Structures are given as structure tokens and as C-alpha cells.
PDB file of C-alpha atoms in Angstrom:
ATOM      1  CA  UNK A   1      16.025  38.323 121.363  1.00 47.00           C
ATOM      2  CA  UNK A   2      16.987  41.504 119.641  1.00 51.00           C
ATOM      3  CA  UNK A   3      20.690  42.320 118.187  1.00 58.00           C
ATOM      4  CA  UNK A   4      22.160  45.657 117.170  1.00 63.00           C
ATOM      5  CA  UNK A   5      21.391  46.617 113.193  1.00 69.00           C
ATOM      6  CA  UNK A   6      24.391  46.024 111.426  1.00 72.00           C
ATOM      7  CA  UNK A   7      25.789  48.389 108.734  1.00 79.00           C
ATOM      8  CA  UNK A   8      28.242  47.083 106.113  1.00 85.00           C
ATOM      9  CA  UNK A   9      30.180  50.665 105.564  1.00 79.00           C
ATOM     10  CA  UNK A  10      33.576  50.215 103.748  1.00 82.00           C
ATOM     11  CA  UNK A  11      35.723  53.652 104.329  1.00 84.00           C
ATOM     12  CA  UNK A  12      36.160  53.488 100.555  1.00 91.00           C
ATOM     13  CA  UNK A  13      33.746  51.565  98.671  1.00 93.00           C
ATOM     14  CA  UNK A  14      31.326  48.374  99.311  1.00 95.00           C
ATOM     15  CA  UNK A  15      30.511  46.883  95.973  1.00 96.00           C
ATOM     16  CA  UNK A  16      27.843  43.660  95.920  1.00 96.00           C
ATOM     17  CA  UNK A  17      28.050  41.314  92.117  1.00 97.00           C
ATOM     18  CA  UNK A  18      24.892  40.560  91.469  1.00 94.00           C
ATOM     19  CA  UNK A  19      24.880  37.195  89.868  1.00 93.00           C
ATOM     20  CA  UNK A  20      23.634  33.702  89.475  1.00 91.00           C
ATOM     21  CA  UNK A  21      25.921  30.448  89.903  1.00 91.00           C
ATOM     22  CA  UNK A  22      27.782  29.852  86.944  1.00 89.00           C
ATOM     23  CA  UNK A  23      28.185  33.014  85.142  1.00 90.00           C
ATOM     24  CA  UNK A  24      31.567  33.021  86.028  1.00 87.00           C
ATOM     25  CA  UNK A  25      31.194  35.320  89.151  1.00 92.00           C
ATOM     26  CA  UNK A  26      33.823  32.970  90.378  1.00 92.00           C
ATOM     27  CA  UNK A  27      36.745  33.807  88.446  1.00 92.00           C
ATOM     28  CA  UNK A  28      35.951  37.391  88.475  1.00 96.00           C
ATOM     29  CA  UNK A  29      35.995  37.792  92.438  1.00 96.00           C
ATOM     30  CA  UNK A  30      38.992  35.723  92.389  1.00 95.00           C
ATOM     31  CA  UNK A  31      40.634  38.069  90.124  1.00 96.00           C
ATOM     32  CA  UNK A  32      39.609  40.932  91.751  1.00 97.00           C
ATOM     33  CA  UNK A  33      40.631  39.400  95.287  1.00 97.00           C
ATOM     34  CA  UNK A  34      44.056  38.167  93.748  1.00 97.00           C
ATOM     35  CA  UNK A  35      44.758  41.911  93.457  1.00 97.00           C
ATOM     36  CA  UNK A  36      44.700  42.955  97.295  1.00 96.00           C
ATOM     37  CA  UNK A  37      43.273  45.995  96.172  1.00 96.00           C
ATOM     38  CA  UNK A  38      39.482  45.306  95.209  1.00 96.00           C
ATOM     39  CA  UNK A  39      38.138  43.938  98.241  1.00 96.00           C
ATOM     40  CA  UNK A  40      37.509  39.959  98.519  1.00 96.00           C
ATOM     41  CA  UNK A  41      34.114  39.057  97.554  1.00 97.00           C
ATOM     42  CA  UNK A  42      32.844  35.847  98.727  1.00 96.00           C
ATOM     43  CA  UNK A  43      29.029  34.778  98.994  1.00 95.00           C
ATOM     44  CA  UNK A  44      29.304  36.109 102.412  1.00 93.00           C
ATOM     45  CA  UNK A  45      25.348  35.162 102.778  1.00 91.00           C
ATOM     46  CA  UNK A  46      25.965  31.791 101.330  1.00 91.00           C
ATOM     47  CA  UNK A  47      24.705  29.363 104.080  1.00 88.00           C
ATOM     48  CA  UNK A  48      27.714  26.680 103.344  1.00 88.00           C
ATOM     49  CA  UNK A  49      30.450  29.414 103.299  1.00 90.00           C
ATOM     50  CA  UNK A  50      29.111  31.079 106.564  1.00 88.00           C
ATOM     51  CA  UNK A  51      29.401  27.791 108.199  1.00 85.00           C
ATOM     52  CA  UNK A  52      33.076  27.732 107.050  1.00 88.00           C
ATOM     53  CA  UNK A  53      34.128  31.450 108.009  1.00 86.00           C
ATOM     54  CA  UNK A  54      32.453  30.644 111.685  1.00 83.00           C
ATOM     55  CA  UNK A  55      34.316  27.308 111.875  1.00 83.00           C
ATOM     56  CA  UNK A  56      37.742  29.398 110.714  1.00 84.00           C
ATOM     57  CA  UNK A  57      36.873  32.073 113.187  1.00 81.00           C
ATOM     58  CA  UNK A  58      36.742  29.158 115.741  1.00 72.00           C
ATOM     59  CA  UNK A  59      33.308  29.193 116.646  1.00 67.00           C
ATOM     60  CA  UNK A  60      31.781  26.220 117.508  1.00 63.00           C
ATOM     61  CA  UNK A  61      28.057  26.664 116.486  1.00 62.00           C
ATOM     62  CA  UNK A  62      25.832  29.697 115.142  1.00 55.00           C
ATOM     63  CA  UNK A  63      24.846  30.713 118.770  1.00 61.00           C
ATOM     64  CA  UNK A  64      28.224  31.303 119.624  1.00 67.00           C
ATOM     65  CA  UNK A  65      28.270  34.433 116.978  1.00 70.00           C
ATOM     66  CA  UNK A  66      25.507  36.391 116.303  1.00 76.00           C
ATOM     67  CA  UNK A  67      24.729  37.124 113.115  1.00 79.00           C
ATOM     68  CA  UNK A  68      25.601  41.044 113.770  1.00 80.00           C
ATOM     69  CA  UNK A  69      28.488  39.768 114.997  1.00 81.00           C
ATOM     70  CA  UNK A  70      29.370  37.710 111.913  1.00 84.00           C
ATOM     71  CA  UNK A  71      28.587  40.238 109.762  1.00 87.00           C
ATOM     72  CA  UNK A  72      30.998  42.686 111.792  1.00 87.00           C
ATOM     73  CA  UNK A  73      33.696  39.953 110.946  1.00 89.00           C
ATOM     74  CA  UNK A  74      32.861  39.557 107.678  1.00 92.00           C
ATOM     75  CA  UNK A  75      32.615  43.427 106.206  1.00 93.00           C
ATOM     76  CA  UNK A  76      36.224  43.256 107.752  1.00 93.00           C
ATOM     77  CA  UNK A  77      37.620  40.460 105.777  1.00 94.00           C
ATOM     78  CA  UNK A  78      36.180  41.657 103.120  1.00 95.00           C
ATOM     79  CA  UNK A  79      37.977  45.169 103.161  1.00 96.00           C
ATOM     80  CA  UNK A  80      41.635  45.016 101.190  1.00 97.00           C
ATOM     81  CA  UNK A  81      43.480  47.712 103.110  1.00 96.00           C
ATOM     82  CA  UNK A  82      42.599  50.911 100.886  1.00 96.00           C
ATOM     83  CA  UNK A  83      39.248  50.425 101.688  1.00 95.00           C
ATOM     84  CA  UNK A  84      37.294  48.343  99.305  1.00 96.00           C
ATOM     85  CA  UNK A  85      34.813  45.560 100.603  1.00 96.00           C
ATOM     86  CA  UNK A  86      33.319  43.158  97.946  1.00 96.00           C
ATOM     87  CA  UNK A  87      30.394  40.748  98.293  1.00 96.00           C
ATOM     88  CA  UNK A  88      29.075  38.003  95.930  1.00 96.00           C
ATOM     89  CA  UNK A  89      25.513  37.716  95.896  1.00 95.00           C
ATOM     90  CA  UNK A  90      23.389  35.478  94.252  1.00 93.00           C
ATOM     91  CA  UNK A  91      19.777  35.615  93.678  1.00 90.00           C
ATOM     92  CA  UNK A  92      18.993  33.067  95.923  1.00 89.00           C
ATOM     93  CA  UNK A  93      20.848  34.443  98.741  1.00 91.00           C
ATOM     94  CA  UNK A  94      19.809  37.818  98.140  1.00 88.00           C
ATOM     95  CA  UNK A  95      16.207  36.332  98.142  1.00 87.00           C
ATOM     96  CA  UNK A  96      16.634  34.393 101.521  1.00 88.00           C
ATOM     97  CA  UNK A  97      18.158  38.072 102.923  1.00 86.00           C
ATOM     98  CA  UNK A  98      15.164  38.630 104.882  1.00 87.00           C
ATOM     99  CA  UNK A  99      14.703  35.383 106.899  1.00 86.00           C
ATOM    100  CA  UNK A 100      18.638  35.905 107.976  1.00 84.00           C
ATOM    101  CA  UNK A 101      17.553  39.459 109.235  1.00 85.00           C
ATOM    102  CA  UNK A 102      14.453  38.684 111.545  1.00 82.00           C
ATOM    103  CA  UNK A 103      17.250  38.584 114.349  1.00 79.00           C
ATOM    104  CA  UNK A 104      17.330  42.294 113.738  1.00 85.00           C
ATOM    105  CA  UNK A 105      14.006  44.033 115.080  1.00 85.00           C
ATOM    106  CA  UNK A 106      14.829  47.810 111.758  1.00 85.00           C
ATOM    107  CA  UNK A 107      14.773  45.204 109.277  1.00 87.00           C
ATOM    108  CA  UNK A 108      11.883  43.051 110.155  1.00 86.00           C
ATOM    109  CA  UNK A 109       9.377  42.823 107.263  1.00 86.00           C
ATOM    110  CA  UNK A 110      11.592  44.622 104.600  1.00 87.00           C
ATOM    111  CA  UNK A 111      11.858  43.301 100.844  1.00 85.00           C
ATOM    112  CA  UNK A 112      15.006  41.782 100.430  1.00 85.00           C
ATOM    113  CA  UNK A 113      15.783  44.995  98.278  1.00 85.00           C
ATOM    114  CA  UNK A 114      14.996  47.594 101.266  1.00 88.00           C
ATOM    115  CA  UNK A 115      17.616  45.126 103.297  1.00 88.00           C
ATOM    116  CA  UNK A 116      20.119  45.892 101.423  1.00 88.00           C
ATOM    117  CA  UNK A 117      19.773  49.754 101.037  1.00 89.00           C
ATOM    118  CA  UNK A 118      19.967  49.870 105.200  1.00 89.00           C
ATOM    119  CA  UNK A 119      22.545  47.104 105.323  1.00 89.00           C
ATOM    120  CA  UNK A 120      25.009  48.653 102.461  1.00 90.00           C
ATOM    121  CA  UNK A 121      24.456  51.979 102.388  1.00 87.00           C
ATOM    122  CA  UNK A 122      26.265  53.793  99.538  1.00 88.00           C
ATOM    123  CA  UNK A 123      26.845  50.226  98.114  1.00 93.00           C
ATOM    124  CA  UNK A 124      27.855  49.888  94.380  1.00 95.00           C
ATOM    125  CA  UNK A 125      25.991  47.122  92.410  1.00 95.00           C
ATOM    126  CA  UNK A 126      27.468  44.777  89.150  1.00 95.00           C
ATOM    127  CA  UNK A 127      25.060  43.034  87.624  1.00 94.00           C
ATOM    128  CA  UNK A 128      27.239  40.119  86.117  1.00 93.00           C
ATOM    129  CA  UNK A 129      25.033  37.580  83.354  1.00 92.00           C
ATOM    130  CA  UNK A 130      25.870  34.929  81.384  1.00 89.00           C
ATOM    131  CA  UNK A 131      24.124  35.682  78.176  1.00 90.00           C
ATOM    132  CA  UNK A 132      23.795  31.641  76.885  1.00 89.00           C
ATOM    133  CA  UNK A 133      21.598  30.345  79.799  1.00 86.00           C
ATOM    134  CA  UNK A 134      21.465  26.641  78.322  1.00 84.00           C
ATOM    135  CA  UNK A 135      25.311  26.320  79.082  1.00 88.00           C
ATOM    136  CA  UNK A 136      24.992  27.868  82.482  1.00 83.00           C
ATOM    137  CA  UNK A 137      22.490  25.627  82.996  1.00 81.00           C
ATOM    138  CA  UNK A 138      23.763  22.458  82.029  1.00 84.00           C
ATOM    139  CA  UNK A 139      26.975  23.678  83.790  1.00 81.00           C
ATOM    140  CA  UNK A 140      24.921  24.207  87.072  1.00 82.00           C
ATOM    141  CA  UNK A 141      23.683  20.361  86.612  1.00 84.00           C
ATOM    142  CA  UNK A 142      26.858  18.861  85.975  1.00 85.00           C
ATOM    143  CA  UNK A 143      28.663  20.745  88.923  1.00 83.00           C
ATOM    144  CA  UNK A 144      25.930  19.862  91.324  1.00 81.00           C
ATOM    145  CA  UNK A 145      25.671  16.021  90.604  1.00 82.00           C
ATOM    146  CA  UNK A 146      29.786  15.972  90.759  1.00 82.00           C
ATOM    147  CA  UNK A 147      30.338  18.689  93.590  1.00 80.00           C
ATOM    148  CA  UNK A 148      33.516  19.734  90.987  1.00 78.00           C
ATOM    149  CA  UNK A 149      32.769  23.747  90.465  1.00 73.00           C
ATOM    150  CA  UNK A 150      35.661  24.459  88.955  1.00 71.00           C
ATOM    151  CA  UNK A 151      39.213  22.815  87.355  1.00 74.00           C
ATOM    152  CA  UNK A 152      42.397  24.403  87.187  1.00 70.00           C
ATOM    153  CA  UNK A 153      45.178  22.356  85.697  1.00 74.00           C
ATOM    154  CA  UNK A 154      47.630  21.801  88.825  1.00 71.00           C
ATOM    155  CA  UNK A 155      44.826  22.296  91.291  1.00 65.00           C
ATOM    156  CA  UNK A 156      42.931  20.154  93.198  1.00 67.00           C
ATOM    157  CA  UNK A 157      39.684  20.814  95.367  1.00 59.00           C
ATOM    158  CA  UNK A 158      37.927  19.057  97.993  1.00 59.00           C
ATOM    159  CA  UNK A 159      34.508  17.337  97.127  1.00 54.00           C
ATOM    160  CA  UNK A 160      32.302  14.948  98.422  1.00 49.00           C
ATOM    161  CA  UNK A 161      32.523  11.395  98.152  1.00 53.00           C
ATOM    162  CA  UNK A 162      28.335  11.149  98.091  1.00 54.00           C
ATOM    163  CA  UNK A 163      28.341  12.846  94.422  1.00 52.00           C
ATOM    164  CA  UNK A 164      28.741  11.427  91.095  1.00 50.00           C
ATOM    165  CA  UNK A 165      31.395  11.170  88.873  1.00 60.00           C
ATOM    166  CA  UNK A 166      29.442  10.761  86.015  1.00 68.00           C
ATOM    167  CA  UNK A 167      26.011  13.042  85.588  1.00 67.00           C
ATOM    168  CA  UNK A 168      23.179  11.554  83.923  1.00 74.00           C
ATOM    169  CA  UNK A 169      21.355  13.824  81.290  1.00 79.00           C
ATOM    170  CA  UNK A 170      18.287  15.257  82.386  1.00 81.00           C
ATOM    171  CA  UNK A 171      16.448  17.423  80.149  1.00 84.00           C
ATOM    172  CA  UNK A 172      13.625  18.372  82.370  1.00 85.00           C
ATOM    173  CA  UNK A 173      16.348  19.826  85.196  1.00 83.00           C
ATOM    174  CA  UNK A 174      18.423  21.535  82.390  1.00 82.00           C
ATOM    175  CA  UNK A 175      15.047  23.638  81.387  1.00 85.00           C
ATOM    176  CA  UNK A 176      14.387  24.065  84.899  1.00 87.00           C
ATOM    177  CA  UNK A 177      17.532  25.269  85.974  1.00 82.00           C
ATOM    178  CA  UNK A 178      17.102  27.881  82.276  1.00 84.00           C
ATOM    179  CA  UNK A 179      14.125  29.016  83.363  1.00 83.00           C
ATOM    180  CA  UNK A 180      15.040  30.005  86.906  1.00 83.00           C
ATOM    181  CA  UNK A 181      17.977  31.502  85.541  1.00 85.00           C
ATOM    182  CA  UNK A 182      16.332  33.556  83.103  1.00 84.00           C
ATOM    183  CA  UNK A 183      13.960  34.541  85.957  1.00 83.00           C
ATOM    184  CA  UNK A 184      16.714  35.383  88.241  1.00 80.00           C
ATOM    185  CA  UNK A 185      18.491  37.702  85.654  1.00 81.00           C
ATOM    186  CA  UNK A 186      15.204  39.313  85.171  1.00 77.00           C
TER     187      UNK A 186
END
């Protein structure tokens, strides 16, 4: 089965930050959402957070939206009302870009790259970094083994109960997690 080739056009602007998890693309697309006037980037392609926007949208499972359709959906709530769409993409959603596309018969066998000149056309592009990688990457290991990504004093988010309070230290998954990240940014 075939779908339609989506398009992501904003009437204004589309812009996509280009990031890695914790370089503090967070807190910039909440500040830029908090304005209602610079679109609301979210890791639309983020597997977890597409789950959520389908379940919000009140669809039961993934057949019950296409992906063209979810898209659709998504370059609208991403739109503040003069215009301006934001995404959040990180590398290893904007790596797995082509496997989500093979729905779509124009984009099959593209480089994640050629995806997104056809699907955001005219797009803008921030490269956000994090210039010491050790500290994003002992961040990255402390907020996946505790499922906490983030503490604001007065706030409180959900996490899991299978995660641990207390991370062990683990050299060898630090370095990893550098290395990748260096790779990424490169």
C-alpha cells in the first residue's frame, strides 16, 4: 500500500533544530514554543512522542492514522498562528527518516538528507551543539538509567517506576555515548 507524499509547508516559515539529546534543545524549543509565535517544535519523528500525539489525537493504534495523515496533523500543531512550524530533530531520528518513509512510493530509497529537502521544502535549519561532549554525555547516562530528563523546582514529571534512582558509573558507556555524539555533530 501506497499513501499520498506529504509536504510539511508552513505559510511562513518551517524551521527543523538539528541537535543531539542533551544539548539543551529542550529548553530552547520550550522557549521558543512558550512564545506562541515561533512555532512548537517537538521531536515530531520521535517514535515515543508519536505514540503520544496519536493516543491524544484519539487513535487507537498506528493503522488507524497513516503516517501522511499524522504528519498532516502534526505540521498543523506545529504552526503558531502567524505561520511558523518548528521541528526538533535529532540525529537519530533524522537517521531512521527513511525507514518511516517507505510507506511513501517519491521517497523510497532517498538519503535521509534528500527526505527532507522533498518533505520541508524551503525549510530553515539550526544546528544547535553542546560544545563539552563529556557532560552531555554523562548527562545522557544519568537521564536514561533514571528516566528524569529534566528538573524544574515546583515541577514534577512522570517517569517510570522500572528505572533507577541511583546510576552506576560506567566509563565505557560515557565514552560511547562521547563518541557517538561527536560523530553525530559531525
Amino acid at each position: 500500500q501506497t499513501c499520498a507524499l506529504p509536504i510539511w509547508i508552513s505559510p511562513t516559515v518551517t524551521y527543523i533544530i538539528c541537535t543531539n539529546p542533551r544539548s539543551g534543545s529542550w529548553l530552547l524549543s520550550e522557549g521558543l514554543a512558550s512564545t506562541a509565535l515561533a512555532g512548537n517544535p517537538r521531536e515530531w519523528f520521535n517514535i515515543v512522542e508519536e505514540q503520544d500525539h496519536r493516543a491524544r489525537w484519539r487513535m487507537d493504534n498506528s493503522t488507524d492514522l497513516n503516517f501522511a495523515a499524522y504528519l498532516g496533523l502534526a505540521s498543523a500543531e506545529s504552526t503558531t498562528s502567524n505561520g511558523i512550524s518548528g521541528i526538533k530533530l535529532h540525529y537519530y531520528q533524522f537517521a531512521g527518516l527513511p525507514g518511516k518513509m517507505e510507506a511513501f512510493k517519491d521517497l523510497r530509497g532517498l538519503t535521509a538528507a534528500q527526505l527532507l529537502a522533498k518533505l520541508f521544502p524551503q525549510a530553515r535549519y539550526l544546528w544547535l551543539t553542546r560544545r563539552d561532549k563529556v557532560r552531555q554525555a554523562i548527562s545522557l547516562v544519568i537521564a536514561s538509567s533514571t528516566n528524569q530528563w529534566w528538573t524544574i523546582e515546583g515541577a514534577t514529571q512522570e517517569t517510570r517506576d522500572d528505572k533507577d534512582d541511583e546510576p552506576g558509573f560506567d566509563p565505557h558507556a560515557i565514552a560511547r555515548i562521547e563518541a557517538a555524539q561527536e560523530e553525530n555533530d559531525s
